Amino acid sequence: MTAIVENLPPLLILAGPTASGKSETGVILAERLNTHVISADSVQVYRHFDIGSAKPPKELLQRVPHHLMDAVEPEEDYTVSRYKTDAGAIAAKLWSAKRLPLVVGGTGLYLKALTEGLHCGAKTSHEAELKMDEVEATDGLTTLFRLASEADPEWMQKIHPNDRFRVRRALGVYWTVGRKLSDIYRENPNRPEWDTLMVALDVPRHILNLRIDTRVEAMMATGWREEVRRLLGRGYNMDIKPMRSLGYRTICEELAGLIEPGETERIIKQQTRAYAKRQVTWFNGIRGAVKISVGENQGAEDVAKAILTKDEVVRFLHSHGVSVG
């Protein structure tokens, strides 16, 4: 995270856990700043995955242009690297048109790619992936973490044992190229492309959990299960990335007879609360992020006003000549 870096174009990020009110607040910010919204959501980027990804309603989407939402087909493997390229190109185009690029979302890997870049392009081989699959199936993620820690203790000090993606990334690269990620990153220091300011919505845990429960209930009531049935009927299954995402996987398991229908909603609520907790932990670790407290009865208009009058945001906008409407 940078703090008003000279000669770099600006990038304002509105982040927060699921159900924190990012979408509506982001639209209001975009209206006040006369700009567009660049989505940073790894499921909303896919077409046809609507209810379970909590895509904003049409009336909200019509208020300002949205980018990287409904952007790719479900069978496409939309990577973090591709997101960084696509979002960066859109942001550059907006700034060239004198519009402040505004990113709204909660997918940490997408946001990290924009704020810190992608330091390492090393690929994990298919053989390494298969080997890790075998070890994980037999001995669990704990063993993968131990093996990765033995290979690169410096790097793994920063990784949580349950962070499956990063554990497999570190071990997979080591098994593929025989080099430590810590060494690769050290040899390829990343230079910032944007002067970024991240604003993170901070919702008290009990309020956030209540919002999550209410949202999941509404999603199920408005046809999430039927949406999954339609997707399965079109040939999309858990081989594709979005169908393995939060909630979709659980409904697939219910429809396959692996979960009792009465348990599905409870499981999704539980998983979503755990996911939101991980998001909050991640946002809390972002150096320089500006926290905005969100109260129980505070609407999106009030939250947007709090953001635009926050000292750090005012200085950021002023330093780049951005006015508020």
Short mmCIF file of C-alpha atoms in Angstrom, two decimals:
data_model
loop_
_atom_site.label_atom_id
_atom_site.label_comp_id
_atom_site.label_asym_id
_atom_site.label_seq_id
_atom_site.Cartn_x
_atom_site.Cartn_y
_atom_site.Cartn_z
CA MET A 1 0.00 0.00 0.00
CA THR A 2 1.43 3.35 -0.99
CA ALA A 3 0.77 6.75 0.47
CA ILE A 4 0.58 9.53 -2.14
CA VAL A 5 3.43 8.46 -4.37
CA GLU A 6 4.74 11.14 -6.72
CA ASN A 7 4.21 10.68 -10.47
CA LEU A 8 2.11 7.53 -10.16
CA PRO A 9 -1.54 7.49 -11.28
CA PRO A 10 -4.09 7.10 -8.48
CA LEU A 11 -6.17 4.04 -7.67
CA LEU A 12 -8.86 4.19 -4.99
CA ILE A 13 -9.97 0.84 -3.56
CA LEU A 14 -13.13 0.23 -1.55
CA ALA A 15 -12.74 -3.11 0.20
CA GLY A 16 -14.55 -4.99 2.91
CA PRO A 17 -15.87 -8.40 3.89
CA THR A 18 -18.88 -9.98 2.27
CA ALA A 19 -22.21 -8.35 3.25
CA SER A 20 -20.48 -5.15 4.41
CA GLY A 21 -22.35 -2.96 1.92
CA LYS A 22 -19.53 -2.40 -0.60
CA SER A 23 -21.66 -2.53 -3.74
CA GLU A 24 -24.12 0.25 -2.91
CA THR A 25 -21.48 2.39 -1.24
CA GLY A 26 -19.23 1.93 -4.28
CA VAL A 27 -21.94 3.14 -6.64
CA ILE A 28 -22.51 6.26 -4.54
CA LEU A 29 -18.76 6.96 -4.48
CA ALA A 30 -18.58 6.50 -8.26
CA GLU A 31 -21.44 8.97 -8.71
CA ARG A 32 -19.83 11.55 -6.42
CA LEU A 33 -16.43 11.11 -8.10
CA ASN A 34 -17.87 10.96 -11.65
CA THR A 35 -16.23 7.64 -12.42
CA HIS A 36 -16.87 3.93 -13.02
CA VAL A 37 -16.67 0.87 -10.76
CA ILE A 38 -14.03 -1.79 -11.42
CA SER A 39 -15.21 -4.95 -9.69
CA ALA A 40 -12.77 -7.08 -7.70
CA ASP A 41 -14.83 -10.21 -7.11
CA SER A 42 -13.63 -13.62 -8.28
CA VAL A 43 -17.15 -15.03 -8.74
CA GLN A 44 -19.04 -11.97 -9.98
CA VAL A 45 -16.59 -11.84 -12.89
CA TYR A 46 -18.33 -14.94 -14.31
CA ARG A 47 -21.54 -14.82 -16.32
CA HIS A 48 -24.63 -16.73 -15.09
CA PHE A 49 -23.38 -16.97 -11.47
CA ASP A 50 -25.69 -14.28 -10.18
CA ILE A 51 -27.59 -15.03 -6.99
CA GLY A 52 -24.85 -16.83 -5.10
CA SER A 53 -22.22 -14.22 -5.94
CA ALA A 54 -24.53 -11.43 -4.71
CA LYS A 55 -24.31 -9.43 -7.92
CA PRO A 56 -25.85 -6.01 -7.40
CA PRO A 57 -29.42 -5.54 -8.68
CA LYS A 58 -29.89 -4.09 -12.17
CA GLU A 59 -31.12 -0.75 -10.86
CA LEU A 60 -27.82 -0.32 -9.00
CA LEU A 61 -25.69 -1.46 -11.94
CA GLN A 62 -27.46 1.00 -14.23
CA ARG A 63 -26.50 4.01 -12.13
CA VAL A 64 -22.80 3.87 -13.07
CA PRO A 65 -20.78 1.72 -15.50
CA HIS A 66 -19.35 -1.47 -13.98
CA HIS A 67 -16.33 -3.35 -15.31
CA LEU A 68 -15.14 -6.96 -14.82
CA MET A 69 -18.57 -8.14 -13.78
CA ASP A 70 -20.25 -10.71 -16.06
CA ALA A 71 -17.03 -10.50 -18.04
CA VAL A 72 -16.12 -14.13 -18.79
CA GLU A 73 -17.80 -17.47 -19.44
CA PRO A 74 -17.97 -19.98 -16.56
CA GLU A 75 -15.61 -22.48 -18.18
CA GLU A 76 -12.79 -19.93 -18.45
CA ASP A 77 -9.99 -20.11 -15.90
CA TYR A 78 -9.85 -16.45 -14.95
CA THR A 79 -6.52 -16.02 -13.17
CA VAL A 80 -5.22 -13.37 -10.80
CA SER A 81 -2.67 -12.41 -13.44
CA ARG A 82 -5.39 -11.85 -16.01
CA TYR A 83 -7.41 -9.81 -13.53
CA LYS A 84 -4.42 -7.59 -12.84
CA THR A 85 -3.91 -7.02 -16.57
CA ASP A 86 -7.60 -6.36 -17.28
CA ALA A 87 -8.19 -4.13 -14.25
CA GLY A 88 -4.98 -2.21 -14.90
CA ALA A 89 -5.96 -1.53 -18.51
CA ILE A 90 -9.41 -0.29 -17.49
CA ALA A 91 -7.93 1.88 -14.73
CA ALA A 92 -5.41 3.40 -17.13
CA LYS A 93 -8.15 4.19 -19.64
CA LEU A 94 -10.28 5.83 -16.95
CA TRP A 95 -7.40 7.95 -15.68
CA SER A 96 -6.50 9.05 -19.22
CA ALA A 97 -10.10 10.29 -19.45
CA LYS A 98 -9.59 12.23 -16.18
CA ARG A 99 -11.68 9.79 -14.14
CA LEU A 100 -10.36 8.38 -10.87
CA PRO A 101 -10.12 4.57 -11.10
CA LEU A 102 -12.31 3.08 -8.35
CA VAL A 103 -11.99 -0.61 -7.49
CA VAL A 104 -14.73 -2.20 -5.37
CA GLY A 105 -14.54 -5.73 -4.02
CA GLY A 106 -13.37 -8.21 -1.45
CA THR A 107 -11.24 -10.77 -3.28
CA GLY A 108 -7.92 -10.39 -1.50
CA LEU A 109 -5.76 -11.92 -4.24
CA TYR A 110 -7.18 -9.47 -6.81
CA LEU A 111 -6.60 -6.50 -4.53
CA LYS A 112 -3.12 -7.66 -3.61
CA ALA A 113 -2.23 -8.00 -7.29
CA LEU A 114 -3.20 -4.36 -7.84
CA THR A 115 -1.54 -2.97 -4.73
CA GLU A 116 1.60 -5.10 -4.61
CA GLY A 117 1.86 -6.57 -8.10
CA LEU A 118 2.65 -10.14 -9.07
CA HIS A 119 6.24 -10.69 -8.08
CA CYS A 120 6.69 -14.24 -9.29
CA GLY A 121 5.77 -15.73 -12.62
CA ALA A 122 7.12 -19.21 -11.82
CA LYS A 123 4.67 -21.92 -12.80
CA THR A 124 3.82 -25.10 -10.93
CA SER A 125 4.14 -28.18 -13.13
CA HIS A 126 1.34 -30.67 -13.64
CA GLU A 127 3.55 -33.33 -12.05
CA ALA A 128 4.01 -31.20 -8.93
CA GLU A 129 0.26 -30.60 -8.70
CA LEU A 130 -0.44 -34.33 -8.90
CA LYS A 131 2.20 -35.06 -6.27
CA MET A 132 0.70 -32.47 -3.92
CA ASP A 133 -2.80 -33.89 -4.54
CA GLU A 134 -1.54 -37.32 -3.55
CA VAL A 135 0.19 -36.10 -0.39
CA GLU A 136 -2.79 -33.97 0.64
CA ALA A 137 -5.26 -36.82 0.06
CA THR A 138 -3.14 -39.19 2.13
CA ASP A 139 -1.67 -37.02 4.87
CA GLY A 140 -3.58 -33.73 4.71
CA LEU A 141 -2.73 -30.07 4.25
CA THR A 142 -0.67 -30.14 7.46
CA THR A 143 1.93 -32.32 5.76
CA LEU A 144 2.08 -30.02 2.72
CA PHE A 145 2.66 -27.10 5.09
CA ARG A 146 5.45 -29.00 6.86
CA LEU A 147 7.14 -29.90 3.57
CA ALA A 148 6.87 -26.30 2.33
CA SER A 149 8.28 -25.02 5.63
CA GLU A 150 11.23 -27.39 5.37
CA ALA A 151 11.90 -26.22 1.81
CA ASP A 152 11.49 -22.49 2.46
CA PRO A 153 11.21 -21.65 6.18
CA GLU A 154 11.68 -17.91 5.59
CA TRP A 155 8.71 -17.69 3.23
CA MET A 156 6.43 -19.99 5.18
CA GLN A 157 6.75 -17.89 8.35
CA LYS A 158 4.32 -15.50 6.64
CA ILE A 159 1.82 -18.18 5.57
CA HIS A 160 -1.02 -19.54 7.70
CA PRO A 161 -1.08 -23.37 7.84
CA ASN A 162 -4.67 -23.36 6.55
CA ASP A 163 -3.96 -21.08 3.58
CA ARG A 164 -4.15 -23.90 1.06
CA PHE A 165 -3.52 -21.72 -2.01
CA ARG A 166 -0.28 -20.21 -0.71
CA VAL A 167 0.96 -23.45 0.88
CA ARG A 168 0.57 -25.28 -2.43
CA ARG A 169 2.01 -22.33 -4.34
CA ALA A 170 5.23 -22.29 -2.31
CA LEU A 171 5.70 -26.06 -2.36
CA GLY A 172 4.65 -26.40 -6.00
CA VAL A 173 7.17 -23.83 -7.22
CA TYR A 174 9.91 -25.45 -5.15
CA TRP A 175 9.14 -28.91 -6.51
CA THR A 176 8.92 -27.54 -10.06
CA VAL A 177 11.97 -25.29 -10.36
CA GLY A 178 13.92 -26.24 -7.24
CA ARG A 179 13.97 -22.67 -5.95
CA LYS A 180 12.51 -20.90 -2.93
CA LEU A 181 9.84 -18.27 -3.39
CA SER A 182 11.69 -16.11 -0.86
CA ASP A 183 14.74 -16.07 -3.16
CA ILE A 184 12.68 -15.47 -6.31
CA TYR A 185 10.86 -12.51 -4.79
CA ARG A 186 14.09 -11.05 -3.42
CA GLU A 187 15.67 -11.14 -6.88
CA ASN A 188 12.63 -9.55 -8.52
CA PRO A 189 11.63 -6.55 -6.40
CA ASN A 190 8.26 -5.20 -7.40
CA ARG A 191 7.75 -1.55 -8.34
CA PRO A 192 4.35 0.00 -7.70
CA GLU A 193 2.30 0.91 -10.76
CA TRP A 194 -0.31 2.94 -8.90
CA ASP A 195 -0.57 5.32 -6.00
CA THR A 196 -3.18 3.26 -4.18
CA LEU A 197 -5.36 4.13 -1.24
CA MET A 198 -7.44 1.33 0.22
CA VAL A 199 -10.55 2.12 2.22
CA ALA A 200 -11.75 -0.89 4.23
CA LEU A 201 -15.26 -1.07 5.66
CA ASP A 202 -15.19 -2.20 9.28
CA VAL A 203 -18.45 -3.79 10.44
CA PRO A 204 -18.78 -5.12 14.02
CA ARG A 205 -18.72 -8.92 14.00
CA HIS A 206 -22.22 -9.44 15.42
CA ILE A 207 -23.74 -7.06 12.87
CA LEU A 208 -21.82 -8.65 10.01
CA ASN A 209 -22.91 -12.15 11.03
CA LEU A 210 -26.53 -11.04 11.17
CA ARG A 211 -26.23 -9.48 7.71
CA ILE A 212 -24.66 -12.66 6.36
CA ASP A 213 -27.45 -14.84 7.76
CA THR A 214 -30.12 -12.51 6.34
CA ARG A 215 -28.42 -12.42 2.95
CA VAL A 216 -28.06 -16.21 2.70
CA GLU A 217 -31.72 -16.66 3.63
CA ALA A 218 -32.72 -14.15 0.93
CA MET A 219 -30.50 -15.85 -1.67
CA MET A 220 -32.07 -19.24 -0.99
CA ALA A 221 -35.56 -17.72 -1.05
CA THR A 222 -34.96 -16.02 -4.41
CA GLY A 223 -33.79 -19.14 -6.20
CA TRP A 224 -30.12 -19.87 -5.56
CA ARG A 225 -30.78 -23.62 -5.59
CA GLU A 226 -32.67 -23.29 -8.89
CA GLU A 227 -29.80 -21.24 -10.34
CA VAL A 228 -27.39 -24.08 -9.55
CA ARG A 229 -29.78 -26.60 -11.13
CA ARG A 230 -29.87 -24.53 -14.32
CA LEU A 231 -26.08 -24.28 -14.40
CA LEU A 232 -25.72 -28.03 -13.91
CA GLY A 233 -28.28 -28.55 -16.67
CA ARG A 234 -26.11 -26.50 -19.01
CA GLY A 235 -23.20 -28.81 -18.36
CA TYR A 236 -21.35 -26.76 -15.76
CA ASN A 237 -20.13 -28.85 -12.84
CA MET A 238 -17.53 -28.66 -10.08
CA ASP A 239 -14.75 -28.99 -12.63
CA ILE A 240 -15.08 -25.25 -13.24
CA LYS A 241 -13.76 -22.65 -10.83
CA PRO A 242 -16.94 -20.68 -9.99
CA MET A 243 -18.91 -23.84 -9.18
CA ARG A 244 -16.35 -24.62 -6.49
CA SER A 245 -16.86 -21.22 -4.87
CA LEU A 246 -18.57 -20.48 -1.57
CA GLY A 247 -22.11 -21.84 -1.44
CA TYR A 248 -22.23 -23.18 -4.98
CA ARG A 249 -20.19 -26.23 -3.99
CA THR A 250 -22.47 -26.89 -1.01
CA ILE A 251 -25.63 -26.72 -3.11
CA CYS A 252 -24.04 -29.04 -5.68
CA GLU A 253 -23.31 -31.49 -2.89
CA GLU A 254 -26.91 -31.25 -1.68
CA LEU A 255 -28.27 -31.89 -5.18
CA ALA A 256 -25.92 -34.88 -5.46
CA GLY A 257 -27.39 -36.31 -2.26
CA LEU A 258 -24.26 -35.73 -0.17
CA ILE A 259 -25.90 -33.19 2.16
CA GLU A 260 -29.37 -33.17 3.69
CA PRO A 261 -31.42 -30.29 2.17
CA GLY A 262 -32.21 -28.98 5.62
CA GLU A 263 -28.52 -28.57 6.38
CA THR A 264 -27.51 -26.61 3.28
CA GLU A 265 -28.49 -23.14 4.46
CA ARG A 266 -26.87 -23.64 7.87
CA ILE A 267 -23.62 -24.85 6.29
CA ILE A 268 -23.48 -21.92 3.85
CA LYS A 269 -24.07 -19.43 6.67
CA GLN A 270 -21.30 -21.03 8.71
CA GLN A 271 -18.88 -21.07 5.77
CA THR A 272 -19.68 -17.47 4.84
CA ARG A 273 -19.09 -16.23 8.38
CA ALA A 274 -15.73 -18.03 8.41
CA TYR A 275 -14.85 -16.51 5.02
CA ALA A 276 -15.77 -13.02 6.22
CA LYS A 277 -13.58 -13.52 9.28
CA ARG A 278 -10.63 -14.38 7.04
CA GLN A 279 -11.33 -11.32 4.90
CA VAL A 280 -11.34 -9.06 7.96
CA THR A 281 -8.03 -10.55 9.12
CA TRP A 282 -6.55 -9.88 5.69
CA PHE A 283 -7.79 -6.27 5.53
CA ASN A 284 -6.49 -5.64 9.05
CA GLY A 285 -3.04 -6.65 7.85
CA ILE A 286 -2.94 -4.11 5.01
CA ARG A 287 -0.53 -1.37 5.96
CA GLY A 288 -1.93 2.09 5.32
CA ALA A 289 -5.51 0.97 4.78
CA VAL A 290 -8.08 3.51 5.96
CA LYS A 291 -10.75 1.94 8.14
CA ILE A 292 -14.31 3.22 8.02
CA SER A 293 -16.57 2.04 10.83
CA VAL A 294 -20.04 0.98 9.72
CA GLY A 295 -22.80 1.15 12.34
CA GLU A 296 -25.88 -1.04 12.59
CA ASN A 297 -28.28 1.55 11.19
CA GLN A 298 -25.82 3.38 8.96
CA GLY A 299 -26.89 3.47 5.32
CA ALA A 300 -24.69 3.53 2.24
CA GLU A 301 -25.10 7.30 1.81
CA ASP A 302 -23.75 7.89 5.31
CA VAL A 303 -20.86 5.49 4.75
CA ALA A 304 -19.94 7.17 1.46
CA LYS A 305 -20.03 10.57 3.15
CA ALA A 306 -17.77 9.28 5.93
CA ILE A 307 -15.30 8.03 3.33
CA LEU A 308 -15.21 11.24 1.31
CA THR A 309 -14.69 13.40 4.41
CA LYS A 310 -11.98 11.18 5.94
CA ASP A 311 -8.72 13.15 6.18
CA GLU A 312 -6.60 10.54 4.39
CA VAL A 313 -9.09 10.31 1.53
CA VAL A 314 -9.40 14.10 1.23
CA ARG A 315 -5.60 14.42 0.98
CA PHE A 316 -5.40 11.60 -1.55
CA LEU A 317 -8.05 13.11 -3.80
CA HIS A 318 -6.57 16.60 -3.51
CA SER A 319 -3.06 15.38 -4.34
CA HIS A 320 -4.35 14.00 -7.64
CA GLY A 321 -6.64 16.89 -8.47
CA VAL A 322 -9.83 14.87 -8.06
CA SER A 323 -12.95 16.83 -7.13
CA VAL A 324 -16.06 15.52 -5.41
CA GLY A 325 -19.46 16.25 -6.88
#
